[in-house]
CSV table of C-alpha atoms in Angstrom, one decimal:
chain,number,residue,atom,x,y,z
A,76,MET,CA,-25.5,28.0,-47.0
A,77,ALA,CA,-22.3,26.6,-47.7
A,78,ALA,CA,-20.0,26.5,-51.0
A,79,ASP,CA,-20.1,22.3,-52.6
A,80,SER,CA,-17.5,19.5,-52.3
A,81,SER,CA,-15.4,21.0,-54.7
A,82,VAL,CA,-13.3,22.7,-51.6
A,83,ALA,CA,-12.5,20.0,-50.2
A,84,GLN,CA,-11.0,19.0,-53.3
A,85,LEU,CA,-9.1,21.5,-52.8
A,86,ALA,CA,-7.0,19.1,-50.6
A,87,GLY,CA,-6.0,16.1,-53.1
A,88,GLU,CA,-3.9,19.2,-55.0
A,89,ARG,CA,-0.1,17.6,-55.0
A,90,VAL,CA,2.3,20.0,-53.7
A,91,ASP,CA,5.4,20.8,-55.7
A,92,HIS,CA,7.7,24.0,-56.6
A,93,ARG,CA,5.0,25.9,-58.0
A,94,PHE,CA,4.1,26.7,-54.5
A,95,LYS,CA,6.2,29.5,-52.1
A,96,GLY,CA,8.0,28.1,-49.3
A,97,LEU,CA,6.5,24.8,-48.8
A,98,PRO,CA,9.1,21.7,-47.2
A,99,PRO,CA,11.0,20.5,-50.2
A,100,ASP,CA,10.6,17.1,-48.9
A,101,ALA,CA,6.5,17.6,-49.5
A,102,ASP,CA,7.4,17.0,-53.2
A,103,GLY,CA,4.1,14.6,-54.4
A,104,LEU,CA,2.5,14.6,-50.8
A,105,THR,CA,-1.4,16.2,-51.4
A,106,VAL,CA,-1.9,19.3,-49.3
A,107,GLY,CA,-4.2,17.6,-47.4
A,108,GLU,CA,-1.1,14.7,-46.7
A,109,LEU,CA,1.1,17.2,-45.5
A,110,ALA,CA,-2.0,18.9,-43.1
A,111,ALA,CA,-2.3,16.1,-41.2
A,112,GLU,CA,1.5,16.2,-40.5
A,113,ARG,CA,0.7,18.8,-38.7
A,114,ARG,CA,4.4,20.5,-39.0
A,115,SER,CA,6.7,23.0,-37.0
A,116,LEU,CA,6.4,26.2,-39.5
A,117,PHE,CA,10.2,26.8,-38.5
A,118,THR,CA,11.3,22.9,-37.9
A,119,GLY,CA,9.0,21.7,-40.2
A,120,GLY,CA,11.0,22.4,-43.1
A,121,PHE,CA,9.1,25.3,-44.7
A,122,THR,CA,11.4,27.5,-46.6
A,123,THR,CA,11.7,31.7,-46.6
A,124,PRO,CA,10.3,33.9,-47.5
A,125,VAL,CA,7.0,32.0,-46.0
A,126,LEU,CA,3.6,33.8,-45.6
A,127,ALA,CA,1.8,32.3,-43.0
A,128,LEU,CA,-2.4,32.9,-41.9
A,129,SER,CA,-3.0,32.2,-38.2
A,130,ALA,CA,-6.0,29.8,-37.7
A,131,GLU,CA,-7.0,31.8,-34.6
A,132,ALA,CA,-7.6,35.1,-35.6
A,133,VAL,CA,-9.2,33.9,-38.8
A,134,GLU,CA,-11.3,32.2,-36.8
A,135,HIS,CA,-11.8,35.3,-34.3
A,136,ASN,CA,-12.5,37.5,-37.6
A,137,LEU,CA,-14.8,35.3,-39.1
A,138,ALA,CA,-16.7,35.0,-35.5
A,139,LEU,CA,-16.9,38.6,-35.6
A,140,MET,CA,-17.9,40.1,-38.3
A,141,GLU,CA,-21.1,37.6,-38.4
A,142,GLN,CA,-21.9,39.2,-34.8
A,143,TYR,CA,-21.6,42.7,-36.1
A,144,ALA,CA,-24.4,42.0,-38.9
A,145,ASP,CA,-26.9,40.3,-36.5
A,146,ARG,CA,-26.5,42.6,-34.7
A,147,HIS,CA,-27.6,45.1,-36.9
A,148,ALA,CA,-29.7,43.1,-39.2
A,149,LEU,CA,-27.3,43.1,-42.1
A,150,ALA,CA,-26.9,40.9,-44.8
A,151,PHE,CA,-23.0,40.2,-45.8
A,152,ALA,CA,-21.8,39.6,-49.3
A,153,PRO,CA,-17.9,40.0,-48.2
A,154,HIS,CA,-16.0,41.0,-51.3
A,155,GLY,CA,-14.1,37.9,-52.4
A,156,LYS,CA,-11.0,39.6,-54.4
A,157,THR,CA,-9.6,40.2,-51.1
A,158,SER,CA,-8.5,36.5,-50.8
A,159,MET,CA,-9.8,34.4,-53.6
A,160,SER,CA,-9.5,31.7,-51.8
A,161,PRO,CA,-12.4,29.5,-51.9
A,162,GLN,CA,-11.8,27.9,-48.7
A,163,LEU,CA,-11.9,31.1,-46.9
A,164,PHE,CA,-15.6,32.1,-48.5
A,165,GLU,CA,-17.1,28.0,-47.3
A,166,ARG,CA,-16.3,29.9,-43.8
A,167,GLN,CA,-17.5,33.0,-44.2
A,168,LEU,CA,-20.9,31.2,-46.0
A,169,GLU,CA,-21.0,28.9,-42.1
A,170,HIS,CA,-20.3,31.7,-40.8
A,171,GLY,CA,-23.8,33.2,-42.3
A,172,ALA,CA,-22.9,35.4,-45.6
A,173,TRP,CA,-26.2,35.2,-47.9
A,174,GLY,CA,-22.7,34.8,-50.6
A,175,ILE,CA,-20.1,36.7,-52.0
A,176,THR,CA,-18.8,39.6,-53.9
A,177,ALA,CA,-16.8,40.2,-57.0
A,178,ALA,CA,-15.3,42.7,-59.5
A,179,VAL,CA,-14.7,40.8,-63.0
A,180,PRO,CA,-16.0,38.0,-64.8
A,181,HIS,CA,-13.1,36.1,-63.7
A,182,GLN,CA,-13.8,36.3,-59.8
A,183,VAL,CA,-17.4,34.9,-61.1
A,184,ARG,CA,-16.4,32.3,-63.0
A,185,VAL,CA,-13.8,30.9,-60.1
A,186,TYR,CA,-16.9,31.2,-57.4
A,187,ARG,CA,-19.1,29.2,-59.5
A,188,ALA,CA,-16.1,26.5,-60.0
A,189,TYR,CA,-16.5,26.4,-56.3
A,190,GLY,CA,-19.8,26.4,-55.8
A,191,ILE,CA,-21.4,30.0,-54.9
A,192,ARG,CA,-24.6,30.4,-55.0
A,193,ARG,CA,-25.5,34.0,-54.7
A,194,ILE,CA,-22.5,36.5,-55.7
A,195,PHE,CA,-23.1,40.1,-56.0
A,196,LEU,CA,-20.6,41.5,-59.0
A,197,ALA,CA,-19.6,45.5,-57.8
A,198,ASN,CA,-19.2,46.6,-61.4
A,199,GLU,CA,-21.2,46.6,-64.4
A,200,LEU,CA,-20.5,43.5,-66.8
A,201,VAL,CA,-20.2,44.9,-70.7
A,202,ASP,CA,-18.1,41.9,-71.9
A,203,ALA,CA,-20.4,39.9,-74.4
A,204,ALA,CA,-18.5,36.7,-73.8
A,205,ALA,CA,-18.6,37.4,-70.1
A,206,LEU,CA,-22.4,37.7,-70.8
A,207,ARG,CA,-23.1,35.3,-72.7
A,208,TRP,CA,-21.7,32.6,-70.8
A,209,LEU,CA,-23.3,34.3,-67.3
A,210,ALA,CA,-26.6,33.5,-69.4
A,211,GLY,CA,-25.5,29.8,-69.7
A,212,GLU,CA,-24.6,29.6,-65.5
A,213,LEU,CA,-28.0,30.9,-65.1
A,214,ASP,CA,-30.2,28.8,-67.6
A,215,THR,CA,-29.1,25.7,-66.7
A,216,ASP,CA,-29.2,27.1,-62.8
A,217,PRO,CA,-32.5,27.7,-60.7
A,218,GLY,CA,-30.7,28.4,-57.8
A,219,PHE,CA,-28.0,30.5,-58.6
A,220,ARG,CA,-29.1,33.9,-57.9
A,221,PHE,CA,-26.2,36.6,-59.3
A,222,VAL,CA,-26.8,40.5,-58.6
A,223,SER,CA,-25.0,43.1,-61.4
A,224,TYR,CA,-24.1,47.1,-61.0
A,225,VAL,CA,-25.6,49.4,-63.9
A,226,ASP,CA,-24.2,52.6,-64.3
A,227,SER,CA,-24.5,54.3,-67.6
A,228,VAL,CA,-27.2,53.9,-70.6
A,229,ARG,CA,-24.7,52.6,-72.3
A,230,GLY,CA,-23.4,49.7,-70.4
A,231,VAL,CA,-28.0,49.1,-70.2
A,232,GLU,CA,-27.8,48.8,-74.0
A,233,LEU,CA,-24.6,46.1,-74.6
A,234,MET,CA,-25.4,43.9,-71.6
A,235,GLU,CA,-29.4,43.9,-73.3
A,236,ALA,CA,-27.3,43.3,-76.8
A,237,ALA,CA,-25.4,40.2,-75.2
A,238,LEU,CA,-27.8,38.8,-73.7
A,239,THR,CA,-30.4,38.8,-76.2
A,240,ALA,CA,-27.5,37.5,-78.8
A,241,CYS,CA,-26.5,34.6,-76.6
A,242,GLY,CA,-30.6,33.4,-76.3
A,243,ALA,CA,-30.7,34.4,-72.6
A,244,ARG,CA,-34.1,32.8,-71.1
A,245,ARG,CA,-33.7,34.1,-66.9
A,246,PRO,CA,-33.0,37.9,-66.6
A,247,VAL,CA,-29.8,39.3,-65.1
A,248,ASP,CA,-30.7,41.0,-62.3
A,249,VAL,CA,-29.1,44.5,-61.6
A,250,VAL,CA,-29.0,47.7,-58.8
A,251,VAL,CA,-28.4,51.1,-60.4
A,252,GLU,CA,-24.7,52.2,-59.0
A,253,LEU,CA,-25.2,55.7,-57.1
A,254,GLY,CA,-21.4,57.2,-57.3
A,255,ALA,CA,-19.9,59.0,-54.7
A,256,GLY,CA,-19.6,62.3,-56.2
A,257,PRO,CA,-17.6,64.0,-58.5
A,258,GLY,CA,-14.2,63.0,-59.1
A,259,ALA,CA,-15.5,59.5,-57.2
A,260,ARG,CA,-15.3,55.9,-59.0
A,261,THR,CA,-18.2,54.6,-60.6
A,262,GLY,CA,-21.7,55.1,-60.6
A,263,ALA,CA,-24.1,57.2,-62.2
A,264,ARG,CA,-24.0,61.1,-60.6
A,265,THR,CA,-27.4,62.0,-60.2
A,266,GLU,CA,-30.5,61.2,-59.0
A,267,ALA,CA,-31.8,62.3,-62.9
A,268,ASP,CA,-28.9,59.9,-63.7
A,269,CYS,CA,-29.3,56.7,-61.9
A,270,ALA,CA,-33.1,57.7,-63.1
A,271,ALA,CA,-32.2,57.6,-66.9
A,272,VAL,CA,-30.1,54.9,-66.1
A,273,ALA,CA,-33.5,52.7,-64.4
A,274,ASP,CA,-35.4,53.5,-67.7
A,275,ALA,CA,-32.7,52.0,-70.0
A,276,VAL,CA,-33.7,49.2,-67.5
A,277,ALA,CA,-37.1,49.3,-67.7
A,278,ARG,CA,-36.4,49.5,-71.5
A,279,THR,CA,-34.4,45.9,-72.1
A,280,GLY,CA,-36.7,42.7,-72.1
A,281,THR,CA,-33.2,41.2,-70.3
A,282,LEU,CA,-32.6,43.0,-67.1
A,283,ARG,CA,-34.7,43.0,-63.8
A,284,LEU,CA,-33.8,46.3,-61.7
A,285,VAL,CA,-34.0,44.8,-58.4
A,286,GLY,CA,-32.1,48.0,-56.1
A,287,VAL,CA,-30.0,50.6,-56.1
A,288,ALA,CA,-26.0,50.7,-54.9
A,289,GLY,CA,-22.5,52.1,-54.3
A,290,TYR,CA,-19.3,52.6,-52.7
A,291,GLU,CA,-19.2,54.8,-49.6
A,292,GLY,CA,-15.0,54.8,-49.7
A,293,GLU,CA,-15.4,57.0,-52.4
A,294,VAL,CA,-17.3,59.7,-51.1
A,295,PRO,CA,-14.5,62.2,-51.4
A,296,ARG,CA,-12.6,63.7,-48.7
A,297,ALA,CA,-14.4,61.2,-46.8
A,298,ASP,CA,-15.2,61.7,-42.8
A,299,PRO,CA,-17.9,60.8,-41.1
A,300,ALA,CA,-21.0,63.5,-41.8
A,301,ARG,CA,-19.9,63.2,-45.5
A,302,VAL,CA,-20.1,59.3,-45.8
A,303,THR,CA,-23.6,59.8,-43.9
A,304,ALA,CA,-25.1,62.2,-46.1
A,305,TRP,CA,-23.7,60.1,-48.6
A,306,LEU,CA,-25.3,56.7,-47.2
A,307,ARG,CA,-28.8,58.7,-47.4
A,308,GLU,CA,-29.0,60.2,-50.4
A,309,LEU,CA,-28.1,56.4,-51.4
A,310,THR,CA,-31.6,55.6,-49.4
A,311,ALA,CA,-33.1,58.2,-50.6
A,312,LEU,CA,-32.9,56.9,-54.2
A,313,ALA,CA,-33.6,53.9,-53.1
A,314,ALA,CA,-37.1,55.0,-51.5
A,315,ALA,CA,-37.8,57.3,-54.7
A,316,PHE,CA,-37.8,54.8,-57.2
A,317,ASP,CA,-40.0,52.5,-55.3
A,318,ARG,CA,-42.9,54.9,-55.0
A,319,GLU,CA,-42.3,55.6,-58.4
A,320,GLY,CA,-43.1,51.8,-59.2
A,321,ARG,CA,-39.3,51.2,-60.2
A,322,PHE,CA,-39.3,47.7,-58.4
A,323,ALA,CA,-42.2,46.1,-59.5
A,324,ASP,CA,-40.8,43.0,-60.6
A,325,ALA,CA,-38.6,42.4,-57.3
A,326,ASP,CA,-39.1,39.9,-55.1
A,327,GLU,CA,-36.7,42.3,-52.5
A,328,ILE,CA,-35.5,45.8,-53.3
A,329,VAL,CA,-31.7,45.4,-52.8
A,330,LEU,CA,-29.7,48.1,-51.1
A,331,SER,CA,-26.0,47.5,-50.3
A,332,ALA,CA,-22.6,48.9,-49.9
A,333,GLY,CA,-20.3,48.8,-47.0
A,334,GLY,CA,-16.8,49.1,-47.7
A,335,SER,CA,-13.7,47.9,-44.7
A,336,ALA,CA,-13.5,51.7,-44.1
A,337,TRP,CA,-17.6,52.7,-42.8
A,338,PHE,CA,-19.0,49.4,-42.3
A,339,ASP,CA,-20.5,51.3,-39.3
A,340,ALA,CA,-21.9,54.2,-40.5
A,341,VAL,CA,-23.2,52.2,-43.6
A,342,ALA,CA,-25.0,49.6,-40.1
A,343,GLU,CA,-26.5,53.6,-39.2
A,344,VAL,CA,-27.9,54.8,-42.0
A,345,PHE,CA,-29.7,51.4,-43.3
A,346,ALA,CA,-31.2,50.8,-39.7
A,347,GLU,CA,-32.9,54.7,-40.9
A,348,VAL,CA,-34.6,53.0,-43.7
A,349,GLY,CA,-38.2,52.6,-43.3
A,350,GLU,CA,-41.0,50.0,-44.7
A,351,LEU,CA,-41.4,49.6,-48.8
A,352,SER,CA,-43.5,47.8,-50.6
A,353,ARG,CA,-41.0,44.9,-50.6
A,354,PRO,CA,-38.5,43.6,-48.1
A,355,VAL,CA,-35.4,45.1,-48.5
A,356,LEU,CA,-31.6,42.4,-48.4
A,357,LYS,CA,-29.7,45.6,-46.7
A,358,LEU,CA,-26.3,44.1,-47.6
A,359,LEU,CA,-23.0,44.8,-46.6
A,360,ARG,CA,-19.9,43.8,-48.7
A,361,SER,CA,-16.6,44.5,-46.6
A,362,GLY,CA,-14.0,42.0,-46.9
A,363,ALA,CA,-10.5,42.7,-46.1
A,364,TYR,CA,-11.6,41.7,-42.2
A,365,VAL,CA,-10.7,37.9,-42.7
A,366,SER,CA,-7.0,38.7,-42.4
A,367,HIS,CA,-7.8,42.5,-41.8
A,368,ASP,CA,-4.1,43.7,-41.2
A,369,ASP,CA,-1.0,45.8,-39.4
A,370,GLY,CA,-1.4,49.3,-41.2
A,371,HIS,CA,-3.9,50.2,-43.8
A,372,TYR,CA,-7.0,48.3,-42.1
A,373,ARG,CA,-5.5,48.8,-38.6
A,374,HIS,CA,-6.4,52.8,-38.8
A,375,LEU,CA,-9.4,52.7,-40.6
A,376,THR,CA,-11.6,50.1,-39.3
A,377,PRO,CA,-14.5,51.5,-37.9
A,378,PHE,CA,-14.1,48.8,-34.8
A,379,ASN,CA,-12.1,52.6,-33.7
A,380,ARG,CA,-14.7,54.1,-33.8
A,381,VAL,CA,-17.2,51.7,-31.8
A,382,PRO,CA,-14.5,49.4,-29.4
A,383,ASP,CA,-17.6,47.9,-27.9
A,384,GLU,CA,-18.8,46.0,-30.7
A,385,GLY,CA,-15.0,44.2,-30.8
A,386,ALA,CA,-11.9,44.2,-32.3
A,387,LEU,CA,-10.2,42.9,-35.2
A,388,ARG,CA,-7.0,41.0,-35.3
A,389,PRO,CA,-4.2,40.9,-37.8
A,390,ALA,CA,-3.7,37.1,-39.4
A,391,PHE,CA,-0.7,37.3,-41.9
A,392,LEU,CA,2.9,36.8,-40.8
A,393,LEU,CA,5.4,37.0,-43.2
A,394,TRP,CA,8.8,35.1,-42.5
A,395,ALA,CA,11.9,36.1,-43.8
A,396,GLN,CA,15.6,35.0,-43.0
A,397,VAL,CA,18.3,37.5,-42.8
A,398,VAL,CA,20.8,36.6,-44.9
A,399,SER,CA,22.8,40.1,-45.5
A,400,ARG,CA,24.1,42.0,-42.4
A,401,PRO,CA,27.5,43.7,-44.6
A,402,GLU,CA,27.3,46.8,-42.2
A,403,PRO,CA,26.4,48.1,-39.1
A,404,GLY,CA,23.3,49.4,-38.8
A,405,GLN,CA,21.8,47.9,-42.0
A,406,ALA,CA,20.5,44.2,-42.8
A,407,PHE,CA,18.5,42.7,-46.0
A,408,LEU,CA,16.2,39.6,-45.6
A,409,ASN,CA,15.1,37.8,-48.7
A,410,ALA,CA,11.8,38.3,-48.7
A,411,GLY,CA,10.2,41.5,-51.6
A,412,LYS,CA,7.7,42.8,-53.8
A,413,ARG,CA,7.0,39.5,-54.8
A,414,ASP,CA,6.0,38.6,-51.6
A,415,ALA,CA,4.9,41.4,-49.2
A,416,ALA,CA,1.8,44.1,-49.9
A,417,TYR,CA,3.9,47.1,-50.3
A,418,ASP,CA,1.4,49.8,-52.2
A,419,ILE,CA,0.5,51.5,-48.9
A,420,ASP,CA,2.7,50.9,-46.5
A,421,LEU,CA,5.5,48.4,-46.5
A,422,PRO,CA,6.0,46.1,-44.0
A,423,PHE,CA,6.0,46.1,-39.9
A,424,PRO,CA,8.6,44.1,-38.3
A,425,ARG,CA,7.1,42.4,-35.3
A,426,VAL,CA,9.3,39.7,-34.3
A,427,VAL,CA,12.8,38.3,-34.6
A,428,ARG,CA,13.2,34.1,-34.0
A,429,SER,CA,17.0,32.7,-33.4
A,430,ALA,CA,18.3,30.7,-35.7
A,431,ARG,CA,20.7,29.3,-33.0
A,432,ASP,CA,17.8,28.2,-30.1
A,433,GLY,CA,14.3,29.1,-31.3
A,434,SER,CA,13.8,31.7,-29.2
A,435,GLU,CA,11.3,34.7,-30.0
A,436,ARG,CA,11.6,38.2,-29.2
A,437,PRO,CA,9.9,41.8,-30.7
A,438,ALA,CA,11.9,42.7,-33.3
A,439,ALA,CA,12.3,46.5,-30.9
A,440,GLY,CA,14.7,48.8,-33.4
A,441,LEU,CA,13.5,47.7,-36.2
A,442,SER,CA,12.4,48.9,-39.4
A,443,VAL,CA,11.8,48.2,-43.2
A,444,THR,CA,13.2,50.7,-45.4
A,445,GLY,CA,12.5,49.9,-48.8
A,446,LEU,CA,11.9,46.6,-50.6
A,447,SER,CA,13.7,45.1,-53.9
A,448,ASP,CA,12.0,42.3,-55.9
A,449,GLN,CA,13.8,39.8,-53.3
A,450,HIS,CA,15.1,41.7,-50.6
A,451,THR,CA,14.0,43.5,-47.7
A,452,TRP,CA,16.0,46.4,-46.6
A,453,LEU,CA,16.0,46.1,-42.7
A,454,ALA,CA,17.6,49.0,-40.5
A,455,VAL,CA,18.8,48.1,-37.5
A,456,GLU,CA,19.4,50.2,-34.1
A,457,GLU,CA,22.9,48.3,-33.1
A,458,GLY,CA,21.7,47.0,-29.0
A,459,SER,CA,18.3,47.3,-29.9
A,460,GLY,CA,15.7,44.3,-28.4
A,461,ASP,CA,15.0,43.5,-25.5
A,462,ASN,CA,17.9,42.2,-24.3
A,463,SER,CA,16.9,38.6,-23.7
A,464,GLY,CA,18.7,37.7,-26.7
A,465,PRO,CA,21.4,38.6,-29.5
A,466,ARG,CA,21.8,40.9,-31.8
A,467,LEU,CA,20.3,40.4,-35.2
A,468,GLU,CA,22.2,38.0,-37.1
A,469,VAL,CA,22.1,36.4,-40.4
A,470,GLY,CA,20.1,33.5,-39.9
A,471,ASP,CA,17.3,35.0,-38.0
A,472,TRP,CA,13.9,35.0,-38.9
A,473,VAL,CA,12.2,37.9,-38.4
A,474,GLY,CA,8.0,37.7,-38.6
A,475,PHE,CA,6.4,41.0,-40.5
A,476,GLY,CA,3.0,42.4,-40.2
A,477,LEU,CA,1.5,43.5,-43.9
A,478,SER,CA,-0.4,46.3,-45.1
A,479,HIS,CA,-3.6,46.1,-47.4
A,480,PRO,CA,-5.2,42.0,-47.0
A,481,CYS,CA,-5.8,43.1,-51.1
A,482,THR,CA,-2.3,42.5,-51.8
A,483,SER,CA,-1.1,39.9,-49.9
A,484,PHE,CA,-3.5,37.0,-50.5
A,485,ASP,CA,-2.2,37.9,-54.3
A,486,LYS,CA,1.2,37.3,-54.3
A,487,TRP,CA,0.8,33.6,-52.7
A,488,GLN,CA,-1.0,30.2,-54.3
A,489,LEU,CA,-0.6,27.8,-51.0
A,490,ILE,CA,-0.3,29.9,-47.3
A,491,PRO,CA,-0.1,27.6,-45.0
A,492,LEU,CA,-2.5,28.3,-42.2
A,493,THR,CA,-0.9,27.7,-39.1
A,494,ARG,CA,-1.5,28.0,-35.0
A,495,GLU,CA,0.2,30.3,-31.9
A,496,ASP,CA,2.8,27.5,-31.9
A,497,GLY,CA,3.5,27.1,-35.5
A,498,THR,CA,2.0,24.3,-36.2
A,499,VAL,CA,0.4,24.1,-39.2
A,500,THR,CA,-3.2,22.7,-39.5
A,501,ASP,CA,-3.9,23.5,-43.6
A,502,PHE,CA,-3.1,25.8,-46.2
A,503,VAL,CA,-5.6,28.3,-48.0
A,504,ARG,CA,-5.4,28.0,-51.4
A,505,THR,CA,-6.1,31.1,-53.7
A,506,PHE,CA,-6.8,31.8,-57.0
A,507,PHE,CA,-5.6,35.4,-58.7
């Protein structure tokens, strides 16, 4: 299932001052024309700071998660909020994704603009204007499949009122969200609460109950035992609702969970689900895998617990240039909070590229101590490195690994897709 041809039209966008890091002499070229030139990220006129995405790592990660989902008989709707990139959505769909997950109405509108036919909204939708727009999309496109969380009786009432007022002709499919426990994020807290929400849905003429869902990443003090126990509560809720005939109008029962930290537990527990009255769509929603990272998800990825299933590769490198060495042990680079994720971890120095001869060496002895809006504060152990090149100098490029993909993608509108030798083969457009 692939997105439509509007994704290809992104190659016709003109390159100009709106896009950070791109070569000034490329102004006026289309994105496709610049990509066809196969310029070097390092010698092709790109300016620092510039974020690069490894073509090889992205392809590896796409293939690995496709194989994982197939192996565990899971459908896959990766969360698109991570990248907000139609080109990456298209690649995910080509690698077997059922659809794409969204969190807010803006994201759904972007997905639809680029031809996404199946969207799972992992949030309750109670905005009347957004519901009016959604009803129009459903009414005019019989092939569009949309599923949304509901977690409150009041939310159901607001949805019903908005959809009735606009004359919606197709019902909106909903799944009751089970919260991950006291103090967790959204979701009805108890089975009785979930049943009350399901009862409210049954009283409407505009909503259709098709399943249950939740997010195990919000389980308090999450560990394998607690996460597994909550997932079994979720599957038990699905079975109970089915026995009570609550899915009578559904063609299939949607059972969904799965962030990027516990999808191994999701696979294990979902595999235990017995036969229900209708086919079960076991829908995994992990999104950070596309780029992975060098920090947060490197530590949290389930592949650390199941290494025989493979390993994701970090795909981001943020290249910044040394612009000042004002005193021994201190360097400043020209990337900062506007360019790098810093909400969980500071960037990780990985490689130094000499401004003298283009040689590269590991970034040993370098550590980020802080970020200003447009500067990286870098501590330098003098004499550090592997002695294969000069000490860190003004003009050198440093490549940084990043932590938390969701707050890395959102700082860049057009990201070079780069091969291992530095050749830029394409550009990834984002819409935040």
